[in-house]
Amino acid sequence: CTSAIVADAIELEKLGVPTVVISEDAFEAPARLRARMLKLPDLPIVVVPRAKNAGEDLVKATDTVFDRLIVGLAKKAIPTRAV
């Protein structure tokens, strides 16, 4: 899935559509490797920790992830991790 998501994001970028990939921390390395392999190493990737539960963890991370998505879509440098 990670490889396909990155490949799709790069195809959208080639069409001029700003994209940001959201990746769970366990898949960060493969996502960044795939982006480099497809010649877009600066593809914005927001890395989120694996949620321990579907409630509080997800709610807590939402604001941070949302802010980083907006920054990534604006094509500014984004911090690697959302906590």
JSON list of C-alpha atoms in Angstrom, two decimals:
[
{"chain": "A", "resi": 1, "resn": "CYS", "atom": "CA", "xyz": [0.00, 0.00, 0.00]},
{"chain": "A", "resi": 2, "resn": "THR", "atom": "CA", "xyz": [2.73, 2.51, 0.94]},
{"chain": "A", "resi": 3, "resn": "SER", "atom": "CA", "xyz": [4.49, 2.09, -2.39]},
{"chain": "A", "resi": 4, "resn": "ALA", "atom": "CA", "xyz": [1.28, 2.61, -4.35]},
{"chain": "A", "resi": 5, "resn": "ILE", "atom": "CA", "xyz": [0.24, 5.64, -2.29]},
{"chain": "A", "resi": 6, "resn": "VAL", "atom": "CA", "xyz": [3.60, 7.33, -2.87]},
{"chain": "A", "resi": 7, "resn": "ALA", "atom": "CA", "xyz": [3.51, 6.47, -6.58]},
{"chain": "A", "resi": 8, "resn": "ASP", "atom": "CA", "xyz": [-0.02, 7.91, -6.88]},
{"chain": "A", "resi": 9, "resn": "ALA", "atom": "CA", "xyz": [1.00, 11.07, -5.02]},
{"chain": "A", "resi": 10, "resn": "ILE", "atom": "CA", "xyz": [3.93, 11.56, -7.38]},
{"chain": "A", "resi": 11, "resn": "GLU", "atom": "CA", "xyz": [1.70, 11.13, -10.43]},
{"chain": "A", "resi": 12, "resn": "LEU", "atom": "CA", "xyz": [-0.64, 13.79, -9.02]},
{"chain": "A", "resi": 13, "resn": "GLU", "atom": "CA", "xyz": [2.32, 16.09, -8.37]},
{"chain": "A", "resi": 14, "resn": "LYS", "atom": "CA", "xyz": [3.37, 15.68, -12.03]},
{"chain": "A", "resi": 15, "resn": "LEU", "atom": "CA", "xyz": [-0.10, 16.87, -12.99]},
{"chain": "A", "resi": 16, "resn": "GLY", "atom": "CA", "xyz": [0.30, 19.93, -10.78]},
{"chain": "A", "resi": 17, "resn": "VAL", "atom": "CA", "xyz": [-1.89, 18.68, -7.93]},
{"chain": "A", "resi": 18, "resn": "PRO", "atom": "CA", "xyz": [-0.25, 19.35, -4.54]},
{"chain": "A", "resi": 19, "resn": "THR", "atom": "CA", "xyz": [-0.15, 16.23, -2.39]},
{"chain": "A", "resi": 20, "resn": "VAL", "atom": "CA", "xyz": [0.93, 15.11, 1.06]},
{"chain": "A", "resi": 21, "resn": "VAL", "atom": "CA", "xyz": [1.35, 11.47, 1.98]},
{"chain": "A", "resi": 22, "resn": "ILE", "atom": "CA", "xyz": [0.29, 10.44, 5.48]},
{"chain": "A", "resi": 23, "resn": "SER", "atom": "CA", "xyz": [2.31, 7.48, 6.70]},
{"chain": "A", "resi": 24, "resn": "GLU", "atom": "CA", "xyz": [2.33, 5.53, 9.91]},
{"chain": "A", "resi": 25, "resn": "ASP", "atom": "CA", "xyz": [5.78, 5.61, 11.50]},
{"chain": "A", "resi": 26, "resn": "ALA", "atom": "CA", "xyz": [6.41, 1.94, 10.73]},
{"chain": "A", "resi": 27, "resn": "PHE", "atom": "CA", "xyz": [6.18, 2.73, 7.00]},
{"chain": "A", "resi": 28, "resn": "GLU", "atom": "CA", "xyz": [8.18, 5.96, 6.92]},
{"chain": "A", "resi": 29, "resn": "ALA", "atom": "CA", "xyz": [11.39, 4.41, 5.56]},
{"chain": "A", "resi": 30, "resn": "PRO", "atom": "CA", "xyz": [9.68, 2.56, 2.69]},
{"chain": "A", "resi": 31, "resn": "ALA", "atom": "CA", "xyz": [7.67, 5.70, 1.80]},
{"chain": "A", "resi": 32, "resn": "ARG", "atom": "CA", "xyz": [10.78, 7.89, 1.65]},
{"chain": "A", "resi": 33, "resn": "LEU", "atom": "CA", "xyz": [12.71, 5.23, -0.27]},
{"chain": "A", "resi": 34, "resn": "ARG", "atom": "CA", "xyz": [9.93, 4.93, -2.85]},
{"chain": "A", "resi": 35, "resn": "ALA", "atom": "CA", "xyz": [9.78, 8.72, -3.24]},
{"chain": "A", "resi": 36, "resn": "ARG", "atom": "CA", "xyz": [13.54, 8.80, -3.88]},
{"chain": "A", "resi": 37, "resn": "MET", "atom": "CA", "xyz": [13.27, 5.91, -6.33]},
{"chain": "A", "resi": 38, "resn": "LEU", "atom": "CA", "xyz": [10.57, 7.79, -8.25]},
{"chain": "A", "resi": 39, "resn": "LYS", "atom": "CA", "xyz": [12.74, 10.94, -8.40]},
{"chain": "A", "resi": 40, "resn": "LEU", "atom": "CA", "xyz": [10.73, 13.09, -5.98]},
{"chain": "A", "resi": 41, "resn": "PRO", "atom": "CA", "xyz": [12.70, 12.88, -2.71]},
{"chain": "A", "resi": 42, "resn": "ASP", "atom": "CA", "xyz": [11.08, 16.06, -1.39]},
{"chain": "A", "resi": 43, "resn": "LEU", "atom": "CA", "xyz": [7.55, 14.65, -1.55]},
{"chain": "A", "resi": 44, "resn": "PRO", "atom": "CA", "xyz": [5.86, 15.89, 1.64]},
{"chain": "A", "resi": 45, "resn": "ILE", "atom": "CA", "xyz": [5.27, 12.97, 4.00]},
{"chain": "A", "resi": 46, "resn": "VAL", "atom": "CA", "xyz": [3.60, 13.45, 7.37]},
{"chain": "A", "resi": 47, "resn": "VAL", "atom": "CA", "xyz": [4.55, 10.63, 9.71]},
{"chain": "A", "resi": 48, "resn": "VAL", "atom": "CA", "xyz": [2.10, 9.72, 12.43]},
{"chain": "A", "resi": 49, "resn": "PRO", "atom": "CA", "xyz": [2.68, 7.33, 15.30]},
{"chain": "A", "resi": 50, "resn": "ARG", "atom": "CA", "xyz": [0.61, 4.18, 15.37]},
{"chain": "A", "resi": 51, "resn": "ALA", "atom": "CA", "xyz": [-2.44, 4.88, 17.50]},
{"chain": "A", "resi": 52, "resn": "LYS", "atom": "CA", "xyz": [-2.63, 2.72, 20.60]},
{"chain": "A", "resi": 53, "resn": "ASN", "atom": "CA", "xyz": [-6.37, 3.24, 20.71]},
{"chain": "A", "resi": 54, "resn": "ALA", "atom": "CA", "xyz": [-8.90, 4.69, 18.32]},
{"chain": "A", "resi": 55, "resn": "GLY", "atom": "CA", "xyz": [-10.05, 7.40, 20.72]},
{"chain": "A", "resi": 56, "resn": "GLU", "atom": "CA", "xyz": [-7.79, 9.79, 22.58]},
{"chain": "A", "resi": 57, "resn": "ASP", "atom": "CA", "xyz": [-4.62, 9.14, 20.56]},
{"chain": "A", "resi": 58, "resn": "LEU", "atom": "CA", "xyz": [-6.29, 9.99, 17.27]},
{"chain": "A", "resi": 59, "resn": "VAL", "atom": "CA", "xyz": [-8.03, 13.07, 18.63]},
{"chain": "A", "resi": 60, "resn": "LYS", "atom": "CA", "xyz": [-4.80, 14.33, 20.19]},
{"chain": "A", "resi": 61, "resn": "ALA", "atom": "CA", "xyz": [-2.85, 14.01, 16.96]},
{"chain": "A", "resi": 62, "resn": "THR", "atom": "CA", "xyz": [-5.51, 15.50, 14.68]},
{"chain": "A", "resi": 63, "resn": "ASP", "atom": "CA", "xyz": [-4.60, 19.18, 15.11]},
{"chain": "A", "resi": 64, "resn": "THR", "atom": "CA", "xyz": [-0.91, 18.57, 14.56]},
{"chain": "A", "resi": 65, "resn": "VAL", "atom": "CA", "xyz": [-1.48, 16.38, 11.52]},
{"chain": "A", "resi": 66, "resn": "PHE", "atom": "CA", "xyz": [-3.96, 18.85, 10.03]},
{"chain": "A", "resi": 67, "resn": "ASP", "atom": "CA", "xyz": [-1.52, 21.75, 10.42]},
{"chain": "A", "resi": 68, "resn": "ARG", "atom": "CA", "xyz": [1.27, 19.76, 8.77]},
{"chain": "A", "resi": 69, "resn": "LEU", "atom": "CA", "xyz": [-1.01, 18.76, 5.91]},
{"chain": "A", "resi": 70, "resn": "ILE", "atom": "CA", "xyz": [-1.81, 22.40, 5.21]},
{"chain": "A", "resi": 71, "resn": "VAL", "atom": "CA", "xyz": [1.87, 23.35, 5.31]},
{"chain": "A", "resi": 72, "resn": "GLY", "atom": "CA", "xyz": [2.75, 20.42, 3.04]},
{"chain": "A", "resi": 73, "resn": "LEU", "atom": "CA", "xyz": [0.07, 21.35, 0.54]},
{"chain": "A", "resi": 74, "resn": "ALA", "atom": "CA", "xyz": [1.47, 24.88, 0.50]},
{"chain": "A", "resi": 75, "resn": "LYS", "atom": "CA", "xyz": [4.82, 23.26, -0.42]},
{"chain": "A", "resi": 76, "resn": "LYS", "atom": "CA", "xyz": [6.77, 24.58, 2.52]},
{"chain": "A", "resi": 77, "resn": "ALA", "atom": "CA", "xyz": [9.20, 22.36, 4.39]},
{"chain": "A", "resi": 78, "resn": "ILE", "atom": "CA", "xyz": [7.30, 20.29, 6.95]},
{"chain": "A", "resi": 79, "resn": "PRO", "atom": "CA", "xyz": [8.53, 18.62, 10.08]},
{"chain": "A", "resi": 80, "resn": "THR", "atom": "CA", "xyz": [8.87, 14.88, 9.70]},
{"chain": "A", "resi": 81, "resn": "ARG", "atom": "CA", "xyz": [6.76, 13.71, 12.59]},
{"chain": "A", "resi": 82, "resn": "ALA", "atom": "CA", "xyz": [3.35, 14.50, 13.99]},
{"chain": "A", "resi": 83, "resn": "VAL", "atom": "CA", "xyz": [3.00, 13.81, 17.69]}
]
